[in-house]
PDB file of C-alpha atoms in Angstrom:
ATOM      1  CA  PRO A   1      -4.900 108.604  28.020  1.00  0.00           C
ATOM      2  CA  THR A   2      -4.661 110.767  24.932  1.00  0.00           C
ATOM      3  CA  LEU A   3      -7.756 112.442  23.527  1.00  0.00           C
ATOM      4  CA  PRO A   4      -8.650 111.597  19.918  1.00  0.00           C
ATOM      5  CA  THR A   5      -7.244 114.110  17.457  1.00  0.00           C
ATOM      6  CA  VAL A   6      -9.034 115.697  14.547  1.00  0.00           C
ATOM      7  CA  PRO A   7      -7.511 114.579  11.234  1.00  0.00           C
ATOM      8  CA  SER A   8      -5.664 117.346   9.414  1.00  0.00           C
ATOM      9  CA  LEU A   9      -7.130 118.889   6.303  1.00  0.00           C
ATOM     10  CA  PRO A  10      -5.713 117.707   2.975  1.00  0.00           C
ATOM     11  CA  VAL A  11      -3.033 119.856   1.364  1.00  0.00           C
ATOM     12  CA  TYR A  12      -3.618 120.543  -2.306  1.00  0.00           C
ATOM     13  CA  PRO A  13      -0.947 121.275  -4.930  1.00  0.00           C
ATOM     14  CA  PRO A  14      -0.423 124.861  -6.118  1.00  0.00           C
ATOM     15  CA  SER A  15      -2.571 124.210  -9.167  1.00  0.00           C
ATOM     16  CA  TYR A  16      -5.657 123.843  -6.956  1.00  0.00           C
ATOM     17  CA  PRO A  17      -8.339 125.093  -7.448  1.00  0.00           C
ATOM     18  CA  PRO A  18      -8.674 124.388 -11.160  1.00  0.00           C
ATOM     19  CA  ARG A  19      -9.204 127.155 -13.636  1.00  0.00           C
ATOM     20  CA  PRO A  20     -12.783 128.381 -13.956  1.00  0.00           C
ATOM     21  CA  LEU A  21     -14.910 126.842 -16.677  1.00  0.00           C
ATOM     22  CA  THR A  22     -15.167 128.876 -19.853  1.00  0.00           C
ATOM     23  CA  HIS A  23     -17.752 126.714 -21.587  1.00  0.00           C
ATOM     24  CA  PHE A  24     -20.843 124.921 -20.319  1.00  0.00           C
ATOM     25  CA  SER A  25     -22.744 122.283 -22.250  1.00  0.00           C
ATOM     26  CA  PRO A  26     -26.371 121.721 -21.231  1.00  0.00           C
ATOM     27  CA  PRO A  27     -27.254 118.164 -20.187  1.00  0.00           C
ATOM     28  CA  THR A  28     -28.569 115.801 -22.769  1.00  0.00           C
ATOM     29  CA  SER A  29     -32.255 114.899 -22.757  1.00  0.00           C
ATOM     30  CA  HIS A  30     -31.797 111.675 -20.799  1.00  0.00           C
ATOM     31  CA  HIS A  31     -29.869 113.583 -18.120  1.00  0.00           C
ATOM     32  CA  ALA A  32     -32.215 116.547 -17.976  1.00  0.00           C
ATOM     33  CA  LEU A  33     -33.659 117.456 -14.600  1.00  0.00           C
ATOM     34  CA  PRO A  34     -37.353 116.655 -14.113  1.00  0.00           C
ATOM     35  CA  HIS A  35     -39.746 119.555 -14.441  1.00  0.00           C
ATOM     36  CA  HIS A  36     -41.619 120.483 -11.271  1.00  0.00           C
ATOM     37  CA  PRO A  37     -44.477 122.959 -11.615  1.00  0.00           C
ATOM     38  CA  PRO A  38     -44.311 125.844  -9.129  1.00  0.00           C
ATOM     39  CA  ARG A  39     -46.321 125.395  -5.971  1.00  0.00           C
ATOM     40  CA  THR A  40     -49.173 127.748  -5.398  1.00  0.00           C
ATOM     41  CA  LYS A  41     -50.104 129.319  -2.104  1.00  0.00           C
ATOM     42  CA  HIS A  42     -53.277 127.237  -1.871  1.00  0.00           C
ATOM     43  CA  CYS A  43     -51.743 123.986  -3.069  1.00  0.00           C
ATOM     44  CA  SER A  44     -53.751 120.975  -1.922  1.00  0.00           C
ATOM     45  CA  ARG A  45     -50.785 118.612  -1.959  1.00  0.00           C
ATOM     46  CA  PRO A  46     -50.445 118.368   1.872  1.00  0.00           C
ATOM     47  CA  GLY A  47     -54.062 117.244   2.057  1.00  0.00           C
ATOM     48  CA  GLU A  48     -53.556 114.754  -0.757  1.00  0.00           C
ATOM     49  CA  ARG A  49     -50.491 113.375   1.013  1.00  0.00           C
ATOM     50  CA  ALA A  50     -52.559 112.970   4.178  1.00  0.00           C
ATOM     51  CA  LYS A  51     -55.189 111.014   2.250  1.00  0.00           C
ATOM     52  CA  ALA A  52     -52.473 108.775   0.805  1.00  0.00           C
ATOM     53  CA  ILE A  53     -51.066 108.115   4.297  1.00  0.00           C
ATOM     54  CA  VAL A  54     -54.524 107.230   5.640  1.00  0.00           C
ATOM     55  CA  ALA A  55     -55.171 104.861   2.742  1.00  0.00           C
ATOM     56  CA  ALA A  56     -51.783 103.168   3.186  1.00  0.00           C
ATOM     57  CA  GLU A  57     -52.250 102.819   6.953  1.00  0.00           C
ATOM     58  CA  LEU A  58     -55.788 101.426   6.738  1.00  0.00           C
ATOM     59  CA  GLY A  59     -54.964  99.237   3.742  1.00  0.00           C
ATOM     60  CA  LYS A  60     -57.691 100.408   1.370  1.00  0.00           C
ATOM     61  CA  PRO A  61     -58.663 103.440  -0.717  1.00  0.00           C
ATOM     62  CA  ILE A  62     -59.721 106.512   1.225  1.00  0.00           C
ATOM     63  CA  GLU A  63     -63.238 106.238  -0.252  1.00  0.00           C
ATOM     64  CA  GLN A  64     -63.614 102.854   1.437  1.00  0.00           C
ATOM     65  CA  CYS A  65     -62.250 104.113   4.749  1.00  0.00           C
ATOM     66  CA  PHE A  66     -64.639 107.029   5.273  1.00  0.00           C
ATOM     67  CA  ASP A  67     -67.970 108.212   3.903  1.00  0.00           C
ATOM     68  CA  SER A  68     -66.327 111.592   3.314  1.00  0.00           C
ATOM     69  CA  PHE A  69     -62.914 113.107   4.009  1.00  0.00           C
ATOM     70  CA  GLU A  70     -62.111 116.827   3.877  1.00  0.00           C
ATOM     71  CA  THR A  71     -58.777 117.486   2.183  1.00  0.00           C
ATOM     72  CA  GLU A  72     -58.246 120.825   3.937  1.00  0.00           C
ATOM     73  CA  PRO A  73     -57.073 120.265   7.537  1.00  0.00           C
ATOM     74  CA  ILE A  74     -58.894 122.023  10.376  1.00  0.00           C
ATOM     75  CA  ALA A  75     -55.747 122.054  12.539  1.00  0.00           C
ATOM     76  CA  ALA A  76     -52.051 121.393  12.025  1.00  0.00           C
ATOM     77  CA  ALA A  77     -48.921 121.135  14.144  1.00  0.00           C
ATOM     78  CA  SER A  78     -45.335 119.954  13.825  1.00  0.00           C
ATOM     79  CA  LEU A  79     -46.179 116.254  14.238  1.00  0.00           C
ATOM     80  CA  GLY A  80     -49.426 115.955  12.322  1.00  0.00           C
ATOM     81  CA  GLN A  81     -52.664 117.512  11.125  1.00  0.00           C
ATOM     82  CA  VAL A  82     -56.382 116.932  11.712  1.00  0.00           C
ATOM     83  CA  HIS A  83     -59.051 116.466   9.053  1.00  0.00           C
ATOM     84  CA  ARG A  84     -62.812 116.319   9.367  1.00  0.00           C
ATOM     85  CA  ALA A  85     -64.506 113.227   7.985  1.00  0.00           C
ATOM     86  CA  THR A  86     -67.593 111.071   8.403  1.00  0.00           C
ATOM     87  CA  LEU A  87     -67.553 107.400   9.315  1.00  0.00           C
ATOM     88  CA  GLY A  88     -70.719 105.341   9.418  1.00  0.00           C
ATOM     89  CA  GLY A  89     -72.705 108.571   9.186  1.00  0.00           C
ATOM     90  CA  ALA A  90     -71.016 110.048  12.270  1.00  0.00           C
ATOM     91  CA  PRO A  91     -68.709 113.108  12.171  1.00  0.00           C
ATOM     92  CA  VAL A  92     -65.134 112.227  13.122  1.00  0.00           C
ATOM     93  CA  ALA A  93     -61.768 113.931  13.453  1.00  0.00           C
ATOM     94  CA  VAL A  94     -58.867 112.153  11.774  1.00  0.00           C
ATOM     95  CA  LYS A  95     -55.388 112.946  13.059  1.00  0.00           C
ATOM     96  CA  VAL A  96     -52.738 112.087  10.467  1.00  0.00           C
ATOM     97  CA  GLN A  97     -49.047 111.925  11.287  1.00  0.00           C
ATOM     98  CA  ARG A  98     -46.676 113.730   8.973  1.00  0.00           C
ATOM     99  CA  ARG A  99     -44.835 111.673   6.382  1.00  0.00           C
ATOM    100  CA  ASN A 100     -41.527 109.983   7.379  1.00  0.00           C
ATOM    101  CA  LEU A 101     -41.679 111.432  10.893  1.00  0.00           C
ATOM    102  CA  LYS A 102     -40.344 108.274  12.585  1.00  0.00           C
ATOM    103  CA  GLU A 103     -37.498 108.045  10.078  1.00  0.00           C
ATOM    104  CA  LEU A 104     -36.549 111.651  10.871  1.00  0.00           C
ATOM    105  CA  PHE A 105     -36.585 110.819  14.580  1.00  0.00           C
ATOM    106  CA  ASP A 106     -34.347 107.805  13.932  1.00  0.00           C
ATOM    107  CA  THR A 107     -31.795 109.958  12.103  1.00  0.00           C
ATOM    108  CA  ASP A 108     -31.868 112.749  14.674  1.00  0.00           C
ATOM    109  CA  PHE A 109     -31.423 110.452  17.647  1.00  0.00           C
ATOM    110  CA  THR A 110     -28.580 108.591  15.959  1.00  0.00           C
ATOM    111  CA  ASN A 111     -26.725 111.896  15.729  1.00  0.00           C
ATOM    112  CA  ILE A 112     -27.752 113.043  19.214  1.00  0.00           C
ATOM    113  CA  ARG A 113     -26.580 109.756  20.756  1.00  0.00           C
ATOM    114  CA  LEU A 114     -23.214 110.203  19.053  1.00  0.00           C
ATOM    115  CA  MET A 115     -22.868 113.657  20.585  1.00  0.00           C
ATOM    116  CA  ALA A 116     -24.006 112.294  23.969  1.00  0.00           C
ATOM    117  CA  ARG A 117     -21.250 109.653  23.889  1.00  0.00           C
ATOM    118  CA  ILE A 118     -18.696 112.329  23.021  1.00  0.00           C
ATOM    119  CA  GLY A 119     -20.027 114.473  25.886  1.00  0.00           C
ATOM    120  CA  ASN A 120     -19.712 111.591  28.335  1.00  0.00           C
ATOM    121  CA  PHE A 121     -16.151 110.898  27.169  1.00  0.00           C
ATOM    122  CA  LEU A 122     -15.037 114.516  27.440  1.00  0.00           C
ATOM    123  CA  GLU A 123     -16.595 114.983  30.869  1.00  0.00           C
ATOM    124  CA  SER A 124     -15.001 111.815  32.174  1.00  0.00           C
ATOM    125  CA  LYS A 125     -11.557 113.021  31.055  1.00  0.00           C
ATOM    126  CA  LEU A 126     -11.710 116.789  31.510  1.00  0.00           C
ATOM    127  CA  VAL A 127     -14.197 117.566  34.273  1.00  0.00           C
ATOM    128  CA  LYS A 128     -13.151 117.081  37.870  1.00  0.00           C
ATOM    129  CA  LYS A 129     -15.856 115.421  39.936  1.00  0.00           C
ATOM    130  CA  LYS A 130     -16.865 117.100  43.173  1.00  0.00           C
ATOM    131  CA  ALA A 131     -17.239 115.040  46.314  1.00  0.00           C
ATOM    132  CA  GLY A 132     -20.756 113.689  46.738  1.00  0.00           C
ATOM    133  CA  VAL A 133     -21.863 114.729  43.230  1.00  0.00           C
ATOM    134  CA  SER A 134     -22.751 112.001  40.792  1.00  0.00           C
ATOM    135  CA  SER A 135     -21.610 112.344  37.206  1.00  0.00           C
ATOM    136  CA  ARG A 136     -24.055 113.119  34.423  1.00  0.00           C
ATOM    137  CA  ASP A 137     -24.893 110.574  31.766  1.00  0.00           C
ATOM    138  CA  TRP A 138     -25.817 112.408  28.587  1.00  0.00           C
ATOM    139  CA  LEU A 139     -26.657 109.160  26.818  1.00  0.00           C
ATOM    140  CA  GLU A 140     -29.169 108.259  29.522  1.00  0.00           C
ATOM    141  CA  TYR A 141     -30.810 111.680  29.126  1.00  0.00           C
ATOM    142  CA  THR A 142     -30.979 111.175  25.375  1.00  0.00           C
ATOM    143  CA  ASN A 143     -32.515 107.707  25.648  1.00  0.00           C
ATOM    144  CA  ASP A 144     -35.133 108.982  28.080  1.00  0.00           C
ATOM    145  CA  ALA A 145     -36.063 111.831  25.727  1.00  0.00           C
ATOM    146  CA  ALA A 146     -36.246 109.391  22.807  1.00  0.00           C
ATOM    147  CA  ARG A 147     -38.551 107.060  24.735  1.00  0.00           C
ATOM    148  CA  LEU A 148     -41.002 109.884  25.460  1.00  0.00           C
ATOM    149  CA  LEU A 149     -40.914 111.314  21.941  1.00  0.00           C
ATOM    150  CA  TYR A 150     -41.482 107.938  20.287  1.00  0.00           C
ATOM    151  CA  LEU A 151     -44.498 107.446  22.570  1.00  0.00           C
ATOM    152  CA  GLU A 152     -45.710 110.876  21.475  1.00  0.00           C
ATOM    153  CA  ILE A 153     -45.882 109.799  17.813  1.00  0.00           C
ATOM    154  CA  ASP A 154     -47.506 106.429  18.580  1.00  0.00           C
ATOM    155  CA  TYR A 155     -51.205 107.113  18.044  1.00  0.00           C
ATOM    156  CA  LEU A 156     -52.146 103.663  19.327  1.00  0.00           C
ATOM    157  CA  ASN A 157     -50.637 104.705  22.642  1.00  0.00           C
ATOM    158  CA  GLU A 158     -52.611 107.953  22.514  1.00  0.00           C
ATOM    159  CA  ALA A 159     -55.819 106.032  21.794  1.00  0.00           C
ATOM    160  CA  THR A 160     -55.178 103.706  24.746  1.00  0.00           C
ATOM    161  CA  ASN A 161     -54.565 106.648  27.074  1.00  0.00           C
ATOM    162  CA  SER A 162     -57.729 108.368  25.878  1.00  0.00           C
ATOM    163  CA  LYS A 163     -59.870 105.300  26.585  1.00  0.00           C
ATOM    164  CA  ARG A 164     -58.158 104.779  29.929  1.00  0.00           C
ATOM    165  CA  PHE A 165     -58.885 108.386  30.898  1.00  0.00           C
ATOM    166  CA  ALA A 166     -62.543 108.021  29.888  1.00  0.00           C
ATOM    167  CA  THR A 167     -63.033 104.933  32.054  1.00  0.00           C
ATOM    168  CA  SER A 168     -61.292 106.571  35.027  1.00  0.00           C
ATOM    169  CA  LEU A 169     -63.884 109.349  35.283  1.00  0.00           C
ATOM    170  CA  PRO A 170     -66.883 108.994  37.615  1.00  0.00           C
ATOM    171  CA  LYS A 171     -70.223 108.607  35.840  1.00  0.00           C
ATOM    172  CA  ALA A 172     -71.465 111.860  37.351  1.00  0.00           C
ATOM    173  CA  ALA A 173     -68.578 113.850  35.876  1.00  0.00           C
ATOM    174  CA  ASN A 174     -69.673 116.375  33.281  1.00  0.00           C
ATOM    175  CA  VAL A 175     -66.738 115.644  30.992  1.00  0.00           C
ATOM    176  CA  VAL A 176     -66.867 114.546  27.362  1.00  0.00           C
ATOM    177  CA  VAL A 177     -64.053 112.308  26.130  1.00  0.00           C
ATOM    178  CA  PRO A 178     -64.261 111.730  22.354  1.00  0.00           C
ATOM    179  CA  LYS A 179     -64.829 108.117  21.336  1.00  0.00           C
ATOM    180  CA  VAL A 180     -61.940 106.344  19.609  1.00  0.00           C
ATOM    181  CA  TYR A 181     -62.726 104.408  16.422  1.00  0.00           C
ATOM    182  CA  ASP A 182     -60.354 101.457  16.642  1.00  0.00           C
ATOM    183  CA  ASN A 183     -61.228 100.204  13.152  1.00  0.00           C
ATOM    184  CA  ALA A 184     -59.838 103.430  11.676  1.00  0.00           C
ATOM    185  CA  THR A 185     -56.856 103.930  14.000  1.00  0.00           C
ATOM    186  CA  THR A 186     -53.219 102.880  13.598  1.00  0.00           C
ATOM    187  CA  ALA A 187     -49.872 104.037  14.939  1.00  0.00           C
ATOM    188  CA  ARG A 188     -49.958 106.945  12.468  1.00  0.00           C
ATOM    189  CA  VAL A 189     -53.704 107.617  12.093  1.00  0.00           C
ATOM    190  CA  LEU A 190     -56.057 108.396  14.982  1.00  0.00           C
ATOM    191  CA  THR A 191     -59.787 108.609  14.336  1.00  0.00           C
ATOM    192  CA  MET A 192     -61.988 110.006  17.087  1.00  0.00           C
ATOM    193  CA  GLU A 193     -65.497 111.336  17.528  1.00  0.00           C
ATOM    194  CA  TYR A 194     -65.726 114.940  16.362  1.00  0.00           C
ATOM    195  CA  VAL A 195     -66.809 117.189  19.225  1.00  0.00           C
ATOM    196  CA  ASP A 196     -67.563 120.822  18.458  1.00  0.00           C
ATOM    197  CA  SER A 197     -66.221 122.792  21.388  1.00  0.00           C
ATOM    198  CA  VAL A 198     -65.112 126.212  22.604  1.00  0.00           C
ATOM    199  CA  LYS A 199     -61.584 127.207  23.558  1.00  0.00           C
ATOM    200  CA  LEU A 200     -61.084 128.090  27.201  1.00  0.00           C
ATOM    201  CA  THR A 201     -59.551 131.380  26.062  1.00  0.00           C
ATOM    202  CA  ASP A 202     -62.727 132.370  24.183  1.00  0.00           C
ATOM    203  CA  GLU A 203     -64.289 134.448  26.971  1.00  0.00           C
ATOM    204  CA  LYS A 204     -67.198 135.741  24.872  1.00  0.00           C
ATOM    205  CA  ARG A 205     -68.514 132.296  23.933  1.00  0.00           C
ATOM    206  CA  LEU A 206     -67.930 130.959  27.425  1.00  0.00           C
ATOM    207  CA  ALA A 207     -69.846 133.830  29.063  1.00  0.00           C
TER     208      ALA A 207
END
């Protein structure tokens, strides 16, 4: 069988490219670009976006979700950030997933699956299989990675695992597992008991 060929680039006439512009007219008012004020170093917009996500996920204004909610996160990573808050008078930690994260995953894995199919095709046609060696399936690898990553951004799954871990411990175990607040938890927002702790790498405080 013949491998697919890459379409040839278009051939332009000798007059291409056109002559450079000698005059530029600014856009009219109804076509003008919107004005965006410059962002400052200490811009609170990420925190405000987190509050908007929490309100949308819980279906009511942030003031009705928590007694208080700190806009400045106490921790942040690539998938989300954590804010301190109070709920029913108790201190809690609210983990908020970054905006449009699932949609970004969807786009990325659409492209990765395309490349995986191309990889499978090329290997099946160009790579000689050795006796006793099974062929690789790049699409299967991709689907397995996608399954794990989508579980990683499902905070309901994380809440379930946390509660399952807590119940698996013996009563005599000196281990604290933060309580999950189900009434303030969704697939994109995880609310847990706030536990003030010490990092294992902090030798001075652990001594």
